[in-house]
JSON list of C-alpha atoms in Angstrom, two decimals:
[
{"chain": "A", "resi": 78, "resn": "UNK", "atom": "CA", "xyz": [-65.17, 23.23, 148.27]},
{"chain": "A", "resi": 79, "resn": "UNK", "atom": "CA", "xyz": [-68.44, 21.58, 149.05]},
{"chain": "A", "resi": 80, "resn": "UNK", "atom": "CA", "xyz": [-71.41, 23.13, 150.69]},
{"chain": "A", "resi": 81, "resn": "UNK", "atom": "CA", "xyz": [-73.01, 21.41, 153.67]},
{"chain": "A", "resi": 82, "resn": "UNK", "atom": "CA", "xyz": [-75.70, 19.94, 151.39]},
{"chain": "A", "resi": 83, "resn": "UNK", "atom": "CA", "xyz": [-73.06, 17.96, 149.46]},
{"chain": "A", "resi": 84, "resn": "UNK", "atom": "CA", "xyz": [-73.28, 20.02, 146.26]},
{"chain": "A", "resi": 85, "resn": "UNK", "atom": "CA", "xyz": [-70.12, 21.54, 144.81]},
{"chain": "A", "resi": 86, "resn": "UNK", "atom": "CA", "xyz": [-70.15, 25.30, 144.46]},
{"chain": "A", "resi": 87, "resn": "UNK", "atom": "CA", "xyz": [-69.77, 26.79, 141.02]},
{"chain": "A", "resi": 88, "resn": "UNK", "atom": "CA", "xyz": [-67.15, 29.34, 140.11]},
{"chain": "A", "resi": 89, "resn": "UNK", "atom": "CA", "xyz": [-68.57, 32.83, 140.33]},
{"chain": "A", "resi": 90, "resn": "UNK", "atom": "CA", "xyz": [-67.75, 35.51, 137.85]},
{"chain": "A", "resi": 91, "resn": "UNK", "atom": "CA", "xyz": [-66.44, 38.64, 139.52]},
{"chain": "A", "resi": 92, "resn": "UNK", "atom": "CA", "xyz": [-66.05, 42.18, 138.28]},
{"chain": "A", "resi": 93, "resn": "UNK", "atom": "CA", "xyz": [-62.42, 43.14, 138.86]},
{"chain": "A", "resi": 94, "resn": "UNK", "atom": "CA", "xyz": [-63.27, 46.85, 139.03]},
{"chain": "A", "resi": 95, "resn": "UNK", "atom": "CA", "xyz": [-65.70, 46.30, 141.94]},
{"chain": "A", "resi": 96, "resn": "UNK", "atom": "CA", "xyz": [-63.80, 43.63, 143.86]},
{"chain": "A", "resi": 97, "resn": "UNK", "atom": "CA", "xyz": [-62.30, 45.35, 146.94]},
{"chain": "A", "resi": 98, "resn": "UNK", "atom": "CA", "xyz": [-59.54, 42.83, 147.71]},
{"chain": "A", "resi": 99, "resn": "UNK", "atom": "CA", "xyz": [-57.74, 42.93, 144.35]},
{"chain": "A", "resi": 100, "resn": "UNK", "atom": "CA", "xyz": [-54.55, 44.83, 143.75]},
{"chain": "A", "resi": 101, "resn": "UNK", "atom": "CA", "xyz": [-54.04, 46.79, 140.51]},
{"chain": "A", "resi": 102, "resn": "UNK", "atom": "CA", "xyz": [-51.63, 44.10, 139.30]},
{"chain": "A", "resi": 103, "resn": "UNK", "atom": "CA", "xyz": [-54.25, 41.39, 139.85]},
{"chain": "A", "resi": 104, "resn": "UNK", "atom": "CA", "xyz": [-56.85, 43.45, 138.00]},
{"chain": "A", "resi": 105, "resn": "UNK", "atom": "CA", "xyz": [-54.44, 43.93, 135.11]},
{"chain": "A", "resi": 106, "resn": "UNK", "atom": "CA", "xyz": [-53.66, 40.20, 135.00]},
{"chain": "A", "resi": 107, "resn": "UNK", "atom": "CA", "xyz": [-57.36, 39.32, 134.98]},
{"chain": "A", "resi": 108, "resn": "UNK", "atom": "CA", "xyz": [-57.98, 41.74, 132.09]},
{"chain": "A", "resi": 109, "resn": "UNK", "atom": "CA", "xyz": [-55.09, 40.21, 130.12]},
{"chain": "A", "resi": 110, "resn": "UNK", "atom": "CA", "xyz": [-56.39, 36.69, 130.68]},
{"chain": "A", "resi": 111, "resn": "UNK", "atom": "CA", "xyz": [-59.89, 37.68, 129.55]},
{"chain": "A", "resi": 112, "resn": "UNK", "atom": "CA", "xyz": [-58.48, 39.30, 126.39]},
{"chain": "A", "resi": 113, "resn": "UNK", "atom": "CA", "xyz": [-56.47, 36.15, 125.62]},
{"chain": "A", "resi": 114, "resn": "UNK", "atom": "CA", "xyz": [-59.56, 33.97, 126.07]},
{"chain": "A", "resi": 115, "resn": "UNK", "atom": "CA", "xyz": [-61.61, 36.19, 123.75]},
{"chain": "A", "resi": 116, "resn": "UNK", "atom": "CA", "xyz": [-58.82, 36.08, 121.16]},
{"chain": "A", "resi": 117, "resn": "UNK", "atom": "CA", "xyz": [-58.68, 32.25, 121.29]},
{"chain": "A", "resi": 118, "resn": "UNK", "atom": "CA", "xyz": [-62.45, 32.00, 120.87]},
{"chain": "A", "resi": 119, "resn": "UNK", "atom": "CA", "xyz": [-62.30, 34.34, 117.87]},
{"chain": "A", "resi": 120, "resn": "UNK", "atom": "CA", "xyz": [-59.51, 32.31, 116.27]},
{"chain": "A", "resi": 121, "resn": "UNK", "atom": "CA", "xyz": [-61.48, 29.09, 116.78]},
{"chain": "A", "resi": 122, "resn": "UNK", "atom": "CA", "xyz": [-64.52, 30.62, 115.06]},
{"chain": "A", "resi": 123, "resn": "UNK", "atom": "CA", "xyz": [-62.44, 31.95, 112.18]},
{"chain": "A", "resi": 124, "resn": "UNK", "atom": "CA", "xyz": [-60.73, 28.58, 111.71]},
{"chain": "A", "resi": 125, "resn": "UNK", "atom": "CA", "xyz": [-64.12, 26.93, 111.30]},
{"chain": "A", "resi": 126, "resn": "UNK", "atom": "CA", "xyz": [-65.29, 29.55, 108.82]},
{"chain": "A", "resi": 127, "resn": "UNK", "atom": "CA", "xyz": [-62.07, 29.26, 106.83]},
{"chain": "A", "resi": 128, "resn": "UNK", "atom": "CA", "xyz": [-62.40, 25.48, 106.63]},
{"chain": "A", "resi": 129, "resn": "UNK", "atom": "CA", "xyz": [-65.99, 25.80, 105.39]},
{"chain": "A", "resi": 130, "resn": "UNK", "atom": "CA", "xyz": [-64.95, 28.38, 102.81]},
{"chain": "A", "resi": 131, "resn": "UNK", "atom": "CA", "xyz": [-62.09, 26.17, 101.60]},
{"chain": "A", "resi": 132, "resn": "UNK", "atom": "CA", "xyz": [-64.46, 23.22, 101.20]},
{"chain": "A", "resi": 133, "resn": "UNK", "atom": "CA", "xyz": [-66.92, 25.39, 99.27]},
{"chain": "A", "resi": 134, "resn": "UNK", "atom": "CA", "xyz": [-64.26, 26.74, 96.91]},
{"chain": "A", "resi": 135, "resn": "UNK", "atom": "CA", "xyz": [-62.88, 23.22, 96.39]},
{"chain": "A", "resi": 136, "resn": "UNK", "atom": "CA", "xyz": [-66.35, 21.90, 95.57]},
{"chain": "A", "resi": 137, "resn": "UNK", "atom": "CA", "xyz": [-66.92, 24.66, 93.02]},
{"chain": "A", "resi": 138, "resn": "UNK", "atom": "CA", "xyz": [-63.52, 24.03, 91.40]},
{"chain": "A", "resi": 139, "resn": "UNK", "atom": "CA", "xyz": [-64.17, 20.29, 91.17]},
{"chain": "A", "resi": 140, "resn": "UNK", "atom": "CA", "xyz": [-67.63, 20.97, 89.75]},
{"chain": "A", "resi": 141, "resn": "UNK", "atom": "CA", "xyz": [-66.22, 23.21, 87.02]},
{"chain": "A", "resi": 142, "resn": "UNK", "atom": "CA", "xyz": [-63.49, 20.66, 86.28]},
{"chain": "A", "resi": 143, "resn": "UNK", "atom": "CA", "xyz": [-66.01, 17.82, 86.03]},
{"chain": "A", "resi": 144, "resn": "UNK", "atom": "CA", "xyz": [-68.42, 19.83, 83.89]},
{"chain": "A", "resi": 145, "resn": "UNK", "atom": "CA", "xyz": [-65.59, 20.77, 81.52]},
{"chain": "A", "resi": 146, "resn": "UNK", "atom": "CA", "xyz": [-64.64, 17.13, 81.00]},
{"chain": "A", "resi": 147, "resn": "UNK", "atom": "CA", "xyz": [-68.29, 16.19, 80.52]},
{"chain": "A", "resi": 148, "resn": "UNK", "atom": "CA", "xyz": [-68.94, 18.91, 77.95]},
{"chain": "A", "resi": 149, "resn": "UNK", "atom": "CA", "xyz": [-65.73, 18.18, 76.02]},
{"chain": "A", "resi": 150, "resn": "UNK", "atom": "CA", "xyz": [-66.65, 14.50, 75.81]},
{"chain": "A", "resi": 151, "resn": "UNK", "atom": "CA", "xyz": [-70.06, 15.47, 74.38]},
{"chain": "A", "resi": 152, "resn": "UNK", "atom": "CA", "xyz": [-68.62, 17.68, 71.64]},
{"chain": "A", "resi": 153, "resn": "UNK", "atom": "CA", "xyz": [-69.21, 16.26, 68.20]},
{"chain": "A", "resi": 154, "resn": "UNK", "atom": "CA", "xyz": [-68.09, 19.01, 65.86]},
{"chain": "A", "resi": 155, "resn": "UNK", "atom": "CA", "xyz": [-64.56, 17.59, 65.55]},
{"chain": "A", "resi": 156, "resn": "UNK", "atom": "CA", "xyz": [-66.01, 14.19, 64.69]},
{"chain": "A", "resi": 157, "resn": "UNK", "atom": "CA", "xyz": [-68.20, 15.83, 62.03]},
{"chain": "A", "resi": 158, "resn": "UNK", "atom": "CA", "xyz": [-65.19, 17.65, 60.56]},
{"chain": "A", "resi": 159, "resn": "UNK", "atom": "CA", "xyz": [-63.25, 14.39, 60.37]},
{"chain": "A", "resi": 160, "resn": "UNK", "atom": "CA", "xyz": [-66.17, 12.67, 58.62]},
{"chain": "A", "resi": 161, "resn": "UNK", "atom": "CA", "xyz": [-66.41, 15.47, 56.08]},
{"chain": "A", "resi": 162, "resn": "UNK", "atom": "CA", "xyz": [-62.65, 15.34, 55.50]},
{"chain": "A", "resi": 163, "resn": "UNK", "atom": "CA", "xyz": [-62.80, 11.56, 54.94]},
{"chain": "A", "resi": 164, "resn": "UNK", "atom": "CA", "xyz": [-65.73, 11.97, 52.57]},
{"chain": "A", "resi": 165, "resn": "UNK", "atom": "CA", "xyz": [-63.79, 14.65, 50.63]},
{"chain": "A", "resi": 166, "resn": "UNK", "atom": "CA", "xyz": [-60.74, 12.35, 50.46]},
{"chain": "A", "resi": 167, "resn": "UNK", "atom": "CA", "xyz": [-62.93, 9.49, 49.24]},
{"chain": "A", "resi": 168, "resn": "UNK", "atom": "CA", "xyz": [-64.41, 11.68, 46.51]},
{"chain": "A", "resi": 169, "resn": "UNK", "atom": "CA", "xyz": [-60.99, 12.84, 45.38]}
]
């Protein structure tokens, strides 16, 4: 509905306990709807947090994986052992 000035009226929040024209069934229904809305908002927030946590854990796992490959490629002690073994074979 529009007011005489042409502006649309906004929905007003009502307190079901103080509203005189509501039956007990209507009050119960309003309480159930409010609980459902709060539950959906909580699930939405948790979904976002879970996605962020999953990305963080994945980044840490990939970082460890990458660092392991990097450090293994930098290891030279096996190369040194092979050189010593070849030198011992050449001497023998």
